[in-house]
Short mmCIF file of C-alpha atoms in Angstrom, two decimals:
data_model
loop_
_atom_site.label_atom_id
_atom_site.label_comp_id
_atom_site.label_asym_id
_atom_site.label_seq_id
_atom_site.Cartn_x
_atom_site.Cartn_y
_atom_site.Cartn_z
CA MET A 179 8.15 -11.85 -10.11
CA ALA A 180 5.81 -9.28 -8.61
CA THR A 181 2.66 -10.48 -6.86
CA TYR A 182 -0.66 -8.69 -6.47
CA SER A 183 -3.68 -8.92 -4.24
CA ILE A 184 -7.14 -8.57 -5.74
CA ARG A 185 -7.27 -5.05 -4.27
CA ASP A 186 -4.05 -4.24 -6.12
CA LEU A 187 -5.69 -5.40 -9.35
CA GLU A 188 -8.67 -3.18 -8.61
CA LYS A 189 -6.41 -0.12 -8.22
CA LEU A 190 -4.31 -0.89 -11.28
CA THR A 191 -7.05 -1.84 -13.75
CA GLY A 192 -10.08 0.10 -12.52
CA ILE A 193 -12.11 -3.13 -12.35
CA LYS A 194 -13.85 -3.68 -9.00
CA ALA A 195 -12.62 -6.60 -6.90
CA HIS A 196 -16.14 -8.08 -6.80
CA THR A 197 -16.32 -7.96 -10.61
CA ILE A 198 -12.93 -9.64 -10.93
CA ARG A 199 -14.13 -12.48 -8.69
CA VAL A 200 -17.32 -12.87 -10.76
CA TRP A 201 -15.27 -13.02 -13.96
CA GLU A 202 -13.01 -15.65 -12.38
CA GLN A 203 -15.86 -17.86 -11.19
CA ARG A 204 -18.29 -17.47 -14.07
CA TYR A 205 -15.95 -17.15 -17.05
CA ASN A 206 -12.59 -18.48 -15.78
CA LEU A 207 -10.93 -15.41 -17.31
CA ILE A 208 -7.97 -15.41 -14.94
CA THR A 209 -6.76 -18.01 -12.48
CA PRO A 210 -5.22 -16.75 -9.24
CA MET A 211 -2.45 -18.62 -7.48
CA ARG A 212 -2.61 -19.48 -3.80
CA THR A 213 -0.19 -19.44 -0.92
CA GLU A 214 0.33 -22.40 1.39
CA THR A 215 -2.29 -20.84 3.65
CA ASN A 216 -4.74 -20.65 0.72
CA ILE A 217 -4.55 -16.87 0.24
CA ARG A 218 -5.06 -15.94 -3.38
CA TYR A 219 -2.56 -13.77 -5.25
CA TYR A 220 -1.94 -12.76 -8.85
CA SER A 221 1.08 -12.61 -11.15
CA ASP A 222 2.41 -10.14 -13.72
CA GLU A 223 0.75 -12.26 -16.41
CA ASN A 224 -2.60 -12.02 -14.60
CA LEU A 225 -2.24 -8.23 -14.39
CA LYS A 226 -1.30 -7.86 -18.05
CA LEU A 227 -4.19 -10.06 -19.13
CA LEU A 228 -6.68 -8.21 -16.92
CA ASN A 229 -5.41 -4.84 -18.18
CA ASN A 230 -6.09 -5.98 -21.74
CA ILE A 231 -9.48 -7.38 -20.76
CA ALA A 232 -10.35 -4.08 -19.07
CA LEU A 233 -9.32 -2.21 -22.21
CA LEU A 234 -11.46 -4.38 -24.49
CA TYR A 235 -14.39 -4.34 -22.08
CA ARG A 236 -14.35 -0.52 -22.06
CA HIS A 237 -14.46 -0.60 -25.83
CA GLY A 238 -17.67 -2.60 -25.89
CA LEU A 239 -16.58 -6.24 -26.09
CA LYS A 240 -18.75 -8.52 -23.97
CA ILE A 241 -17.16 -10.60 -21.25
CA SER A 242 -18.76 -13.74 -22.68
CA LYS A 243 -16.96 -13.02 -25.96
CA LEU A 244 -13.63 -12.32 -24.24
CA ALA A 245 -13.93 -15.58 -22.30
CA GLN A 246 -13.82 -17.46 -25.62
CA MET A 247 -10.58 -15.75 -26.71
CA SER A 248 -7.05 -16.92 -25.93
CA PRO A 249 -4.70 -14.62 -23.97
CA ASP A 250 -2.70 -14.03 -27.18
CA ASP A 251 -5.85 -13.04 -29.07
CA ILE A 252 -6.87 -10.70 -26.26
CA GLU A 253 -3.42 -9.06 -26.30
CA ALA A 254 -3.50 -8.67 -30.09
CA LYS A 255 -6.98 -7.17 -30.01
CA GLY A 256 -5.92 -4.76 -27.27
CA ALA A 257 -2.92 -3.63 -29.32
CA GLN A 258 -5.20 -3.10 -32.33
CA ILE A 259 -7.53 -0.85 -30.34
CA CYS A 260 -4.61 1.19 -28.99
CA ARG A 261 -3.42 1.79 -32.54
CA LYS A 262 -6.82 2.89 -33.77
CA LYS A 263 -8.48 4.67 -30.87
CA ASN A 264 -7.57 8.13 -29.62
CA ASN A 265 -8.34 7.33 -26.01
CA THR A 266 -6.01 8.45 -23.25
CA ASN A 267 -6.97 5.67 -20.82
CA SER A 268 -6.22 3.11 -23.51
CA HIS A 269 -2.82 4.67 -24.11
CA ILE A 270 -2.01 4.74 -20.38
CA GLU A 271 -2.90 1.06 -20.15
CA ALA A 272 -0.69 0.36 -23.18
CA ILE A 273 2.27 2.19 -21.62
CA THR A 274 1.71 0.29 -18.37
CA LEU A 275 1.97 -2.97 -20.28
CA ALA A 276 5.10 -1.70 -22.07
CA ALA A 277 6.68 -0.93 -18.69
CA LEU A 278 5.87 -4.37 -17.29
CA ASP A 279 7.14 -6.07 -20.47
CA MET A 280 10.15 -3.70 -20.70
CA ASP A 281 9.17 -3.24 -24.35
CA GLU A 282 10.72 -0.07 -25.81
CA LYS A 283 9.01 -0.41 -29.18
CA ALA A 284 5.57 -0.73 -27.60
CA PHE A 285 6.22 2.43 -25.57
CA GLU A 286 7.45 4.39 -28.59
CA ASP A 287 4.52 3.28 -30.76
CA VAL A 288 2.08 4.79 -28.26
CA PHE A 289 4.24 7.82 -27.47
CA PHE A 290 4.93 8.97 -31.03
CA LYS A 291 1.35 8.39 -32.16
CA TYR A 292 0.09 10.57 -29.31
CA VAL A 293 2.67 13.28 -30.01
CA SER A 294 1.76 13.33 -33.71
CA GLU A 295 -1.89 13.94 -32.82
CA HIS A 296 -1.57 16.23 -29.79
CA GLY A 297 1.95 17.66 -29.62
CA PHE A 298 4.60 17.03 -26.98
CA GLU A 299 3.26 19.41 -24.32
CA ASP A 300 -0.19 17.81 -24.29
CA THR A 301 1.44 14.37 -24.36
CA MET A 302 3.27 15.18 -21.13
CA MET A 303 0.23 16.73 -19.46
CA HIS A 304 -2.45 14.25 -20.47
CA LEU A 305 -0.60 10.99 -21.12
CA LEU A 306 2.76 10.77 -19.35
CA TYR A 307 1.90 12.58 -16.11
CA PRO A 308 -1.21 10.40 -15.56
CA PHE A 309 0.92 7.36 -16.36
CA LEU A 310 3.56 8.45 -13.83
CA ASP A 311 0.80 8.72 -11.21
CA LYS A 312 -0.15 5.13 -11.99
CA LEU A 313 3.51 4.12 -11.90
CA ARG A 314 3.77 5.49 -8.35
CA VAL A 315 0.89 3.23 -7.30
CA LEU A 316 2.63 0.26 -8.90
CA TRP A 317 5.85 1.11 -7.09
CA LEU A 318 4.31 1.85 -3.69
CA THR A 319 2.41 -1.44 -3.76
CA SER A 320 5.56 -3.35 -4.87
CA ASN A 321 3.80 -4.28 -8.09
CA ILE A 322 6.62 -3.22 -10.38
CA ASN A 323 10.26 -4.07 -9.84
CA LEU A 324 13.17 -1.64 -9.88
CA ALA A 325 14.38 -2.70 -13.32
CA GLN A 326 10.93 -2.14 -14.87
CA GLU A 327 10.56 1.24 -13.14
CA LYS A 328 14.02 2.43 -14.21
CA PHE A 329 13.45 1.18 -17.76
CA ILE A 330 10.31 3.22 -18.37
CA CYS A 331 11.53 6.28 -16.45
CA GLN A 332 14.71 6.44 -18.51
CA LEU A 333 12.69 6.22 -21.73
CA ILE A 334 10.54 9.16 -20.62
CA ARG A 335 13.61 11.13 -19.53
CA GLN A 336 15.27 10.50 -22.91
CA LYS A 337 12.21 11.84 -24.70
CA LEU A 338 12.15 14.97 -22.52
CA MET A 339 15.79 15.71 -23.25
CA CYS A 340 15.31 15.04 -26.96
CA TYR A 341 12.41 17.49 -27.27
CA ILE A 342 14.27 20.11 -25.22
CA ASP A 343 17.26 19.83 -27.55
CA GLN A 344 15.01 20.40 -30.56
CA LEU A 345 14.04 23.86 -29.28
CA PRO A 346 16.08 26.87 -30.43
CA ARG A 347 18.45 28.45 -27.95
CA VAL A 348 17.09 31.61 -26.36
CA SER A 349 19.48 34.50 -25.66
CA MET A 350 19.01 37.67 -23.64
CA LYS A 351 18.73 39.53 -26.94
CA SER A 352 15.40 37.83 -27.65
CA SER A 353 14.12 37.37 -24.08
CA GLN A 354 13.28 40.16 -21.67
CA GLU A 355 13.81 38.06 -18.55
CA ASN A 356 15.30 34.75 -17.48
CA ILE A 357 14.54 31.92 -15.08
CA LEU A 358 17.06 29.87 -13.13
CA LEU A 359 15.79 26.29 -12.68
CA PHE A 360 16.87 23.73 -10.10
CA SER A 361 15.61 21.22 -7.57
CA PRO A 362 17.02 20.99 -4.03
CA GLU A 363 19.24 18.43 -2.41
CA GLY A 364 17.46 15.10 -2.03
CA ALA A 365 15.53 15.22 -5.31
CA VAL A 366 15.01 11.74 -6.76
CA GLN A 367 13.45 12.35 -10.19
CA ASP A 368 13.83 15.34 -12.49
CA PHE A 369 10.86 14.86 -14.85
CA SER A 370 9.05 17.99 -13.70
CA LEU A 371 12.24 20.06 -13.78
CA LEU A 372 13.03 18.92 -17.32
CA PHE A 373 9.45 19.57 -18.43
CA LEU A 374 9.64 23.08 -16.97
CA GLN A 375 12.80 23.61 -19.00
CA TYR A 376 10.84 22.58 -22.10
CA LEU A 377 7.86 24.81 -21.24
CA ILE A 378 10.04 27.85 -20.59
CA ARG A 379 12.22 27.52 -23.67
CA SER A 380 9.26 26.71 -25.93
CA ARG A 381 7.86 30.12 -24.94
CA GLN A 382 11.11 31.83 -25.98
CA ILE A 383 12.13 32.58 -22.41
CA GLN A 384 15.76 32.20 -21.44
CA SER A 385 16.33 29.47 -18.86
CA ILE A 386 19.39 28.61 -16.81
CA TYR A 387 19.13 24.91 -15.99
CA LEU A 388 21.16 23.76 -12.97
CA GLY A 389 19.58 20.33 -12.64
CA SER A 390 18.53 18.37 -9.58
CA SER A 391 19.88 17.93 -6.05
CA LEU A 392 21.59 21.34 -5.88
CA VAL A 393 22.87 22.31 -2.43
CA ILE A 394 21.93 25.76 -1.12
CA SER A 395 25.52 27.09 -1.12
CA ASP A 396 25.87 26.32 -4.83
CA LEU A 397 22.53 28.01 -5.50
CA ALA A 398 23.76 31.13 -3.70
CA ALA A 399 26.93 31.18 -5.81
CA ALA A 400 24.95 30.80 -9.06
CA VAL A 401 22.52 33.58 -8.13
CA GLU A 402 25.40 35.90 -7.20
CA LEU A 403 27.05 35.28 -10.58
CA LEU A 404 24.01 35.22 -12.87
CA LYS A 405 21.53 37.51 -11.07
CA PRO A 406 18.46 35.87 -12.62
CA ASP A 407 15.06 37.56 -12.67
CA TYR A 408 13.37 34.41 -11.33
CA VAL A 409 14.63 31.43 -9.35
CA MET A 410 12.32 28.44 -9.77
CA THR A 411 12.47 25.16 -7.89
CA VAL A 412 10.50 21.91 -7.80
CA ILE A 413 10.26 20.31 -4.33
CA GLU A 414 8.79 16.84 -4.85
CA ASP A 415 10.85 14.94 -2.28
CA PRO A 416 11.61 15.59 1.41
CA ILE A 417 14.71 17.73 1.89
CA PRO A 418 17.39 16.00 4.01
CA ARG A 419 17.87 17.24 7.57
CA GLN A 420 15.45 20.18 7.42
CA SER A 421 11.84 21.23 6.89
CA VAL A 422 10.49 22.79 3.72
CA GLN A 423 9.90 26.03 5.66
CA THR A 424 13.54 26.18 6.77
CA TYR A 425 14.70 25.48 3.24
CA ILE A 426 12.51 28.23 1.76
CA ASP A 427 13.84 30.66 4.37
CA GLU A 428 17.42 29.76 3.40
CA MET A 429 16.56 30.05 -0.28
CA ALA A 430 15.00 33.48 0.26
CA ALA A 431 18.17 34.65 2.00
CA CYS A 432 20.35 33.79 -0.99
CA VAL A 433 18.25 34.83 -4.02
CA GLY A 434 18.61 38.57 -3.44
CA ASP A 435 16.31 40.59 -5.68
CA SER A 436 15.28 37.56 -7.74
CA LYS A 437 11.66 36.43 -7.49
CA MET A 438 11.03 32.93 -6.14
CA LEU A 439 8.76 30.47 -7.97
CA LEU A 440 7.92 27.32 -5.97
CA THR A 441 6.13 24.16 -7.05
CA GLY A 442 6.05 20.47 -6.16
CA SER A 443 4.03 18.35 -3.74
CA GLN A 444 6.18 19.18 -0.69
CA VAL A 445 5.30 22.87 -1.03
CA PHE A 446 1.69 22.00 -0.19
CA VAL A 447 2.17 19.44 2.59
CA GLY A 448 1.48 22.05 5.27
CA PRO A 449 1.08 25.81 5.75
CA LEU A 450 4.14 27.90 4.86
CA ASN A 451 5.21 31.41 5.75
CA LEU A 452 6.29 32.67 2.33
CA PRO A 453 8.46 35.72 1.69
CA SER A 454 6.87 38.59 -0.22
CA ASN A 455 8.85 37.79 -3.38
CA ALA A 456 7.65 34.15 -3.57
CA LYS A 457 4.83 32.62 -5.60
CA THR A 458 3.62 29.01 -5.46
CA PHE A 459 2.06 26.83 -8.16
CA ASN A 460 -0.13 23.88 -7.23
CA GLY A 461 0.38 21.70 -10.27
CA MET A 462 1.89 22.06 -13.71
CA GLN A 463 -1.19 23.69 -15.24
CA GLU A 464 -0.93 26.65 -12.85
CA THR A 465 2.70 27.05 -13.89
CA ILE A 466 1.77 26.97 -17.57
CA ASP A 467 -0.93 29.59 -17.02
CA PHE A 468 1.60 31.82 -15.25
CA LEU A 469 4.16 31.49 -18.03
CA ASP A 470 1.55 32.22 -20.69
CA MET A 471 0.39 35.40 -18.94
CA LEU A 472 3.79 37.03 -18.50
CA PRO A 473 5.11 39.22 -21.33
CA PHE A 474 8.52 37.58 -21.45
CA GLN A 475 8.97 37.72 -25.20
CA LYS A 476 10.32 40.86 -26.78
CA LYS A 477 8.02 42.39 -29.33
#
């Protein structure tokens, strides 16, 4: 069972620690546990309850009213609001609860409703990416266990692959240029790489997807064989045994005449000396804007 400090609850629910203490003392909304040295801590159940309370409070229910409701009633009311309201924060909170409960149906209820109203691209940008940011906080503070994290990440990955497979194949006959996609050795997650595959193919651009954790010698062999117009990589994780600058220099040496497209948090950790054929994107929206501006599609 994960345990949380009151500061963890503040980060994960958006409710100030002082307010949580007032709600505890005045309304007995949640009851913290205590260590042998009398230090308070909170459980998964406390977090889930407070997430639902935060959701209902933001939708206008008074704390005095919530204090009269049972935890089951609060959970049911929260689920009702998530079904009815088109509110991204509510949906993120609902997915967080689905992750903690390892509840696939709860995740899919929120996911498919959002997709039906906004489309898959907006769902990734405005629902799942913000949720993944919150998931990182949960993980870094040890407030979600490995099974819960893997459960929700695999669900998201499955959805990405499903929506990619629904797109028509793009050949060189219909696309003026192509993009080779990969992430370097040491990559842990491939969400951004898969989403880039979706973005590129949905714009009728040919993509060559080589997946994650590709070593530089294999990249060189692929570029030599395929001679892509663009080579795009996502560097989200530290690269083993070398700096990002060294890796980019090695990448530049093997891409030949191909243009380099670089994104990911590691690209912006410190100043880089970029080759003349390289372009960086600070965030997915910059990448989308770039793809939308280029005349890749044949007229």
